[in-house]
Amino acid sequence: MGHDQTLYVSQEHLDIALNHTKLGFWELELENPRMICTPQCKINIGAGEKPTVSYEDLINAIIPEDREKMQADVALALLPGGGTYNSQYRVIHPDGSLHWIEANGKVLYQNEKPYRMVGTTLDITAKKDMEMLKDELLSFTTHELKTPVTVIRGYLQILYTFIEKTGNTRFADISKKSLDATERMTRLLKEIADPEYRKEIRLFCKNSSLTFVRF
């Protein structure tokens, strides 16, 4: 197989991979600023029908609540010691649907000055929807468990107080351990209900290989 044919096959494989992942590419000239987007990149930000996309078009495509954060992420990448761009923002597509976009990139330098940014865009709406669903399910589950656990803890407290008065140390110890277990469960439910704790769980699951065993 000749060099040109090998290159052609590799390009075909790359095109298939990019189409499957819906990964878009962009370049931004910092002085103009002039922006170049691949067709998939334009689709991702809701500008698929436009022949060209400017940096201003991108900013306008982002919902107002996320624009300042996105521009701050760009500014952070351009600071000395930066060089890496990472941002997530929401855009409205022409059909009115809301989409989450993850944008990543790097800053290119010329004579030690930033002159261009290159990077990718990826539609992560499905991932965000799943995270939201998990949070809602977790919140509902913890809410439903709080009441019965509180009731059980109350009865165990009464039982422990009663048994302790009888002088039966063995049963008092058993009831005390049961009461301590419900206290730990109550604290755990409070932690799980905390949004910051749920973020830590998602980060742990993302960075860990978990195996579930059915009993």
PDB file of C-alpha atoms in Angstrom:
ATOM      1  CA  MET A   1       0.000   0.000   0.000  1.00  0.00           C
ATOM      2  CA  GLY A   2       1.477   3.344  -1.045  1.00  0.00           C
ATOM      3  CA  HIS A   3       2.006   6.323   1.238  1.00  0.00           C
ATOM      4  CA  ASP A   4      -0.838   8.341  -0.356  1.00  0.00           C
ATOM      5  CA  GLN A   5      -3.285   5.442  -0.012  1.00  0.00           C
ATOM      6  CA  THR A   6      -2.307   4.920   3.616  1.00  0.00           C
ATOM      7  CA  LEU A   7      -2.894   8.615   4.252  1.00  0.00           C
ATOM      8  CA  TYR A   8      -6.300   8.407   2.558  1.00  0.00           C
ATOM      9  CA  VAL A   9      -7.373   5.413   4.680  1.00  0.00           C
ATOM     10  CA  SER A  10      -6.185   7.157   7.853  1.00  0.00           C
ATOM     11  CA  GLN A  11      -8.193  10.256   6.919  1.00  0.00           C
ATOM     12  CA  GLU A  12     -11.280   8.082   6.356  1.00  0.00           C
ATOM     13  CA  HIS A  13     -10.863   6.528   9.790  1.00  0.00           C
ATOM     14  CA  LEU A  14     -10.450   9.970  11.338  1.00  0.00           C
ATOM     15  CA  ASP A  15     -13.596  11.251   9.599  1.00  0.00           C
ATOM     16  CA  ILE A  16     -15.598   8.243  10.845  1.00  0.00           C
ATOM     17  CA  ALA A  17     -14.344   8.754  14.399  1.00  0.00           C
ATOM     18  CA  LEU A  18     -15.141  12.476  14.354  1.00  0.00           C
ATOM     19  CA  ASN A  19     -18.630  11.905  12.946  1.00  0.00           C
ATOM     20  CA  HIS A  20     -19.327   9.269  15.584  1.00  0.00           C
ATOM     21  CA  THR A  21     -18.140  11.382  18.520  1.00  0.00           C
ATOM     22  CA  LYS A  22     -19.608  14.660  17.178  1.00  0.00           C
ATOM     23  CA  LEU A  23     -16.323  16.373  17.948  1.00  0.00           C
ATOM     24  CA  GLY A  24     -15.919  19.809  16.387  1.00  0.00           C
ATOM     25  CA  PHE A  25     -12.709  21.764  15.824  1.00  0.00           C
ATOM     26  CA  TRP A  26     -12.118  25.509  15.941  1.00  0.00           C
ATOM     27  CA  GLU A  27      -9.335  28.079  15.612  1.00  0.00           C
ATOM     28  CA  LEU A  28      -9.365  31.628  16.927  1.00  0.00           C
ATOM     29  CA  GLU A  29      -6.987  34.342  15.732  1.00  0.00           C
ATOM     30  CA  LEU A  30      -6.550  36.561  18.774  1.00  0.00           C
ATOM     31  CA  GLU A  31      -5.653  39.880  17.157  1.00  0.00           C
ATOM     32  CA  ASN A  32      -8.580  40.156  14.696  1.00  0.00           C
ATOM     33  CA  PRO A  33     -10.292  38.142  16.266  1.00  0.00           C
ATOM     34  CA  ARG A  34     -11.098  35.735  13.423  1.00  0.00           C
ATOM     35  CA  MET A  35     -12.656  32.335  14.014  1.00  0.00           C
ATOM     36  CA  ILE A  36     -12.652  29.176  11.899  1.00  0.00           C
ATOM     37  CA  CYS A  37     -15.043  26.314  12.715  1.00  0.00           C
ATOM     38  CA  THR A  38     -15.501  22.856  11.238  1.00  0.00           C
ATOM     39  CA  PRO A  39     -19.086  21.951  10.217  1.00  0.00           C
ATOM     40  CA  GLN A  40     -19.525  19.831  13.361  1.00  0.00           C
ATOM     41  CA  CYS A  41     -18.303  22.675  15.553  1.00  0.00           C
ATOM     42  CA  LYS A  42     -20.926  24.965  14.010  1.00  0.00           C
ATOM     43  CA  ILE A  43     -23.610  22.322  14.574  1.00  0.00           C
ATOM     44  CA  ASN A  44     -22.550  21.950  18.213  1.00  0.00           C
ATOM     45  CA  ILE A  45     -22.993  25.654  18.955  1.00  0.00           C
ATOM     46  CA  GLY A  46     -26.236  25.900  16.983  1.00  0.00           C
ATOM     47  CA  ALA A  47     -24.821  27.695  13.948  1.00  0.00           C
ATOM     48  CA  GLY A  48     -24.846  24.820  11.472  1.00  0.00           C
ATOM     49  CA  GLU A  49     -26.663  26.818   8.772  1.00  0.00           C
ATOM     50  CA  LYS A  50     -24.149  29.679   8.765  1.00  0.00           C
ATOM     51  CA  PRO A  51     -21.364  29.629   6.138  1.00  0.00           C
ATOM     52  CA  THR A  52     -18.953  31.219   8.626  1.00  0.00           C
ATOM     53  CA  VAL A  53     -18.944  31.786  12.370  1.00  0.00           C
ATOM     54  CA  SER A  54     -17.290  34.736  14.083  1.00  0.00           C
ATOM     55  CA  TYR A  55     -16.204  34.969  17.714  1.00  0.00           C
ATOM     56  CA  GLU A  56     -19.093  37.381  18.257  1.00  0.00           C
ATOM     57  CA  ASP A  57     -21.490  34.767  16.830  1.00  0.00           C
ATOM     58  CA  LEU A  58     -20.171  32.267  19.356  1.00  0.00           C
ATOM     59  CA  ILE A  59     -20.651  34.674  22.271  1.00  0.00           C
ATOM     60  CA  ASN A  60     -24.195  35.481  21.128  1.00  0.00           C
ATOM     61  CA  ALA A  61     -25.008  31.763  20.811  1.00  0.00           C
ATOM     62  CA  ILE A  62     -24.187  31.221  24.486  1.00  0.00           C
ATOM     63  CA  ILE A  63     -27.014  31.919  26.917  1.00  0.00           C
ATOM     64  CA  PRO A  64     -26.492  35.208  28.831  1.00  0.00           C
ATOM     65  CA  GLU A  65     -25.967  33.444  32.183  1.00  0.00           C
ATOM     66  CA  ASP A  66     -22.900  31.567  30.858  1.00  0.00           C
ATOM     67  CA  ARG A  67     -21.218  34.223  28.696  1.00  0.00           C
ATOM     68  CA  GLU A  68     -19.215  35.897  31.452  1.00  0.00           C
ATOM     69  CA  LYS A  69     -17.882  32.554  32.724  1.00  0.00           C
ATOM     70  CA  MET A  70     -16.877  31.451  29.203  1.00  0.00           C
ATOM     71  CA  GLN A  71     -15.032  34.724  28.526  1.00  0.00           C
ATOM     72  CA  ALA A  72     -13.347  34.487  31.931  1.00  0.00           C
ATOM     73  CA  ASP A  73     -12.118  30.989  31.002  1.00  0.00           C
ATOM     74  CA  VAL A  74     -10.629  32.403  27.783  1.00  0.00           C
ATOM     75  CA  ALA A  75      -8.944  35.228  29.714  1.00  0.00           C
ATOM     76  CA  LEU A  76      -7.551  32.713  32.218  1.00  0.00           C
ATOM     77  CA  ALA A  77      -6.012  30.660  29.399  1.00  0.00           C
ATOM     78  CA  LEU A  78      -4.294  33.775  28.036  1.00  0.00           C
ATOM     79  CA  LEU A  79      -2.654  34.689  31.351  1.00  0.00           C
ATOM     80  CA  PRO A  80       1.075  34.002  31.810  1.00  0.00           C
ATOM     81  CA  GLY A  81       1.395  30.435  33.006  1.00  0.00           C
ATOM     82  CA  GLY A  82      -1.989  29.543  31.519  1.00  0.00           C
ATOM     83  CA  GLY A  83      -2.108  28.193  28.005  1.00  0.00           C
ATOM     84  CA  THR A  84      -4.936  25.702  28.518  1.00  0.00           C
ATOM     85  CA  TYR A  85      -8.585  26.502  27.886  1.00  0.00           C
ATOM     86  CA  ASN A  86     -11.441  24.521  29.450  1.00  0.00           C
ATOM     87  CA  SER A  87     -15.035  25.690  29.596  1.00  0.00           C
ATOM     88  CA  GLN A  88     -18.615  24.451  29.724  1.00  0.00           C
ATOM     89  CA  TYR A  89     -21.540  26.568  28.605  1.00  0.00           C
ATOM     90  CA  ARG A  90     -25.093  26.318  27.308  1.00  0.00           C
ATOM     91  CA  VAL A  91     -26.285  27.313  23.852  1.00  0.00           C
ATOM     92  CA  ILE A  92     -29.703  27.557  22.225  1.00  0.00           C
ATOM     93  CA  HIS A  93     -30.107  25.723  18.912  1.00  0.00           C
ATOM     94  CA  PRO A  94     -32.345  27.068  16.118  1.00  0.00           C
ATOM     95  CA  ASP A  95     -35.105  24.619  17.128  1.00  0.00           C
ATOM     96  CA  GLY A  96     -35.155  26.173  20.612  1.00  0.00           C
ATOM     97  CA  SER A  97     -33.472  23.239  22.362  1.00  0.00           C
ATOM     98  CA  LEU A  98     -30.876  23.870  25.069  1.00  0.00           C
ATOM     99  CA  HIS A  99     -27.496  22.152  24.681  1.00  0.00           C
ATOM    100  CA  TRP A 100     -24.490  21.843  26.971  1.00  0.00           C
ATOM    101  CA  ILE A 101     -21.134  22.326  25.239  1.00  0.00           C
ATOM    102  CA  GLU A 102     -17.716  21.342  26.550  1.00  0.00           C
ATOM    103  CA  ALA A 103     -14.934  23.366  24.923  1.00  0.00           C
ATOM    104  CA  ASN A 104     -11.237  22.619  25.317  1.00  0.00           C
ATOM    105  CA  GLY A 105      -8.198  24.142  23.688  1.00  0.00           C
ATOM    106  CA  LYS A 106      -4.682  25.462  23.940  1.00  0.00           C
ATOM    107  CA  VAL A 107      -2.981  28.768  23.304  1.00  0.00           C
ATOM    108  CA  LEU A 108      -0.301  29.023  20.619  1.00  0.00           C
ATOM    109  CA  TYR A 109       2.530  31.512  21.058  1.00  0.00           C
ATOM    110  CA  GLN A 110       4.665  33.523  18.654  1.00  0.00           C
ATOM    111  CA  ASN A 111       7.640  35.458  20.018  1.00  0.00           C
ATOM    112  CA  GLU A 112       6.378  34.510  23.483  1.00  0.00           C
ATOM    113  CA  LYS A 113       3.050  36.226  22.813  1.00  0.00           C
ATOM    114  CA  PRO A 114      -0.294  34.428  22.393  1.00  0.00           C
ATOM    115  CA  TYR A 115      -1.519  34.786  18.833  1.00  0.00           C
ATOM    116  CA  ARG A 116      -3.944  31.903  18.295  1.00  0.00           C
ATOM    117  CA  MET A 117      -6.139  29.413  20.150  1.00  0.00           C
ATOM    118  CA  VAL A 118      -7.053  25.993  18.778  1.00  0.00           C
ATOM    119  CA  GLY A 119      -9.426  23.488  20.281  1.00  0.00           C
ATOM    120  CA  THR A 120     -12.525  21.328  20.205  1.00  0.00           C
ATOM    121  CA  THR A 121     -16.210  21.460  21.079  1.00  0.00           C
ATOM    122  CA  LEU A 122     -18.320  18.532  22.208  1.00  0.00           C
ATOM    123  CA  ASP A 123     -22.061  18.363  22.881  1.00  0.00           C
ATOM    124  CA  ILE A 124     -22.374  16.891  26.402  1.00  0.00           C
ATOM    125  CA  THR A 125     -26.115  17.472  26.831  1.00  0.00           C
ATOM    126  CA  ALA A 126     -26.882  13.764  27.359  1.00  0.00           C
ATOM    127  CA  LYS A 127     -24.179  13.517  30.025  1.00  0.00           C
ATOM    128  CA  LYS A 128     -25.503  16.599  31.838  1.00  0.00           C
ATOM    129  CA  ASP A 129     -29.079  15.290  31.683  1.00  0.00           C
ATOM    130  CA  MET A 130     -27.928  11.997  33.221  1.00  0.00           C
ATOM    131  CA  GLU A 131     -26.079  13.833  36.008  1.00  0.00           C
ATOM    132  CA  MET A 132     -29.201  15.871  36.743  1.00  0.00           C
ATOM    133  CA  LEU A 133     -31.335  12.718  36.795  1.00  0.00           C
ATOM    134  CA  LYS A 134     -28.905  11.027  39.193  1.00  0.00           C
ATOM    135  CA  ASP A 135     -28.938  14.083  41.484  1.00  0.00           C
ATOM    136  CA  GLU A 136     -32.738  14.173  41.505  1.00  0.00           C
ATOM    137  CA  LEU A 137     -32.930  10.441  42.235  1.00  0.00           C
ATOM    138  CA  LEU A 138     -30.356  10.741  45.018  1.00  0.00           C
ATOM    139  CA  SER A 139     -32.159  13.732  46.506  1.00  0.00           C
ATOM    140  CA  PHE A 140     -35.512  11.919  46.401  1.00  0.00           C
ATOM    141  CA  THR A 141     -34.040   8.761  47.952  1.00  0.00           C
ATOM    142  CA  THR A 142     -32.349  10.592  50.823  1.00  0.00           C
ATOM    143  CA  HIS A 143     -35.517  12.596  51.498  1.00  0.00           C
ATOM    144  CA  GLU A 144     -37.618   9.417  51.642  1.00  0.00           C
ATOM    145  CA  LEU A 145     -35.131   7.732  53.995  1.00  0.00           C
ATOM    146  CA  LYS A 146     -34.781  10.621  56.438  1.00  0.00           C
ATOM    147  CA  THR A 147     -38.209  10.268  58.057  1.00  0.00           C
ATOM    148  CA  PRO A 148     -38.110   6.516  58.856  1.00  0.00           C
ATOM    149  CA  VAL A 149     -34.508   6.770  60.075  1.00  0.00           C
ATOM    150  CA  THR A 150     -35.477   9.648  62.382  1.00  0.00           C
ATOM    151  CA  VAL A 151     -38.378   7.600  63.773  1.00  0.00           C
ATOM    152  CA  ILE A 152     -36.147   4.549  64.316  1.00  0.00           C
ATOM    153  CA  ARG A 153     -33.542   6.691  66.054  1.00  0.00           C
ATOM    154  CA  GLY A 154     -36.203   8.106  68.377  1.00  0.00           C
ATOM    155  CA  TYR A 155     -37.489   4.665  69.367  1.00  0.00           C
ATOM    156  CA  LEU A 156     -33.951   3.354  69.871  1.00  0.00           C
ATOM    157  CA  GLN A 157     -33.186   6.312  72.125  1.00  0.00           C
ATOM    158  CA  ILE A 158     -36.232   5.492  74.261  1.00  0.00           C
ATOM    159  CA  LEU A 159     -35.321   1.784  74.282  1.00  0.00           C
ATOM    160  CA  TYR A 160     -31.724   2.483  75.266  1.00  0.00           C
ATOM    161  CA  THR A 161     -32.781   4.784  78.115  1.00  0.00           C
ATOM    162  CA  PHE A 162     -35.250   2.186  79.415  1.00  0.00           C
ATOM    163  CA  ILE A 163     -32.813  -0.762  79.239  1.00  0.00           C
ATOM    164  CA  GLU A 164     -30.015   1.259  80.834  1.00  0.00           C
ATOM    165  CA  LYS A 165     -32.239   1.882  83.856  1.00  0.00           C
ATOM    166  CA  THR A 166     -32.833  -1.860  84.252  1.00  0.00           C
ATOM    167  CA  GLY A 167     -29.127  -2.452  84.695  1.00  0.00           C
ATOM    168  CA  ASN A 168     -28.962  -5.050  81.907  1.00  0.00           C
ATOM    169  CA  THR A 169     -25.575  -4.044  80.492  1.00  0.00           C
ATOM    170  CA  ARG A 170     -25.625  -6.596  77.667  1.00  0.00           C
ATOM    171  CA  PHE A 171     -28.872  -5.371  76.112  1.00  0.00           C
ATOM    172  CA  ALA A 172     -27.959  -1.764  76.888  1.00  0.00           C
ATOM    173  CA  ASP A 173     -24.761  -2.242  74.884  1.00  0.00           C
ATOM    174  CA  ILE A 174     -26.688  -3.764  71.948  1.00  0.00           C
ATOM    175  CA  SER A 175     -29.227  -0.930  71.897  1.00  0.00           C
ATOM    176  CA  LYS A 176     -26.417   1.658  72.184  1.00  0.00           C
ATOM    177  CA  LYS A 177     -24.632   0.180  69.151  1.00  0.00           C
ATOM    178  CA  SER A 178     -27.910   0.222  67.203  1.00  0.00           C
ATOM    179  CA  LEU A 179     -28.451   3.855  68.180  1.00  0.00           C
ATOM    180  CA  ASP A 180     -24.898   4.755  67.107  1.00  0.00           C
ATOM    181  CA  ALA A 181     -25.512   3.059  63.745  1.00  0.00           C
ATOM    182  CA  THR A 182     -28.622   5.173  63.109  1.00  0.00           C
ATOM    183  CA  GLU A 183     -26.660   8.301  64.090  1.00  0.00           C
ATOM    184  CA  ARG A 184     -24.048   7.445  61.461  1.00  0.00           C
ATOM    185  CA  MET A 185     -26.795   6.810  58.907  1.00  0.00           C
ATOM    186  CA  THR A 186     -28.353  10.204  59.704  1.00  0.00           C
ATOM    187  CA  ARG A 187     -25.013  11.968  59.196  1.00  0.00           C
ATOM    188  CA  LEU A 188     -24.472  10.088  55.929  1.00  0.00           C
ATOM    189  CA  LEU A 189     -27.902  11.137  54.629  1.00  0.00           C
ATOM    190  CA  LYS A 190     -27.104  14.770  55.449  1.00  0.00           C
ATOM    191  CA  GLU A 191     -23.802  14.505  53.564  1.00  0.00           C
ATOM    192  CA  ILE A 192     -25.418  12.887  50.524  1.00  0.00           C
ATOM    193  CA  ALA A 193     -28.055  15.638  50.434  1.00  0.00           C
ATOM    194  CA  ASP A 194     -25.244  18.225  50.143  1.00  0.00           C
ATOM    195  CA  PRO A 195     -24.680  19.171  46.444  1.00  0.00           C
ATOM    196  CA  GLU A 196     -20.919  19.524  47.040  1.00  0.00           C
ATOM    197  CA  TYR A 197     -20.789  15.967  48.386  1.00  0.00           C
ATOM    198  CA  ARG A 198     -22.608  14.707  45.268  1.00  0.00           C
ATOM    199  CA  LYS A 199     -19.983  16.438  43.116  1.00  0.00           C
ATOM    200  CA  GLU A 200     -17.285  14.554  45.018  1.00  0.00           C
ATOM    201  CA  ILE A 201     -19.142  11.269  44.403  1.00  0.00           C
ATOM    202  CA  ARG A 202     -19.328  11.978  40.650  1.00  0.00           C
ATOM    203  CA  LEU A 203     -15.621  12.826  40.592  1.00  0.00           C
ATOM    204  CA  PHE A 204     -14.757   9.627  42.486  1.00  0.00           C
ATOM    205  CA  CYS A 205     -16.873   7.494  40.149  1.00  0.00           C
ATOM    206  CA  LYS A 206     -15.310   9.181  37.118  1.00  0.00           C
ATOM    207  CA  ASN A 207     -11.765   8.464  38.314  1.00  0.00           C
ATOM    208  CA  SER A 208     -12.403   4.984  39.720  1.00  0.00           C
ATOM    209  CA  SER A 209     -13.182   1.585  38.296  1.00  0.00           C
ATOM    210  CA  LEU A 210     -16.215   0.283  40.174  1.00  0.00           C
ATOM    211  CA  THR A 211     -17.468  -3.306  40.083  1.00  0.00           C
ATOM    212  CA  PHE A 212     -21.026  -4.094  41.152  1.00  0.00           C
ATOM    213  CA  VAL A 213     -21.814  -7.587  42.407  1.00  0.00           C
ATOM    214  CA  ARG A 214     -25.365  -8.935  42.495  1.00  0.00           C
ATOM    215  CA  PHE A 215     -26.201 -10.902  45.667  1.00  0.00           C
TER     216      PHE A 215
END
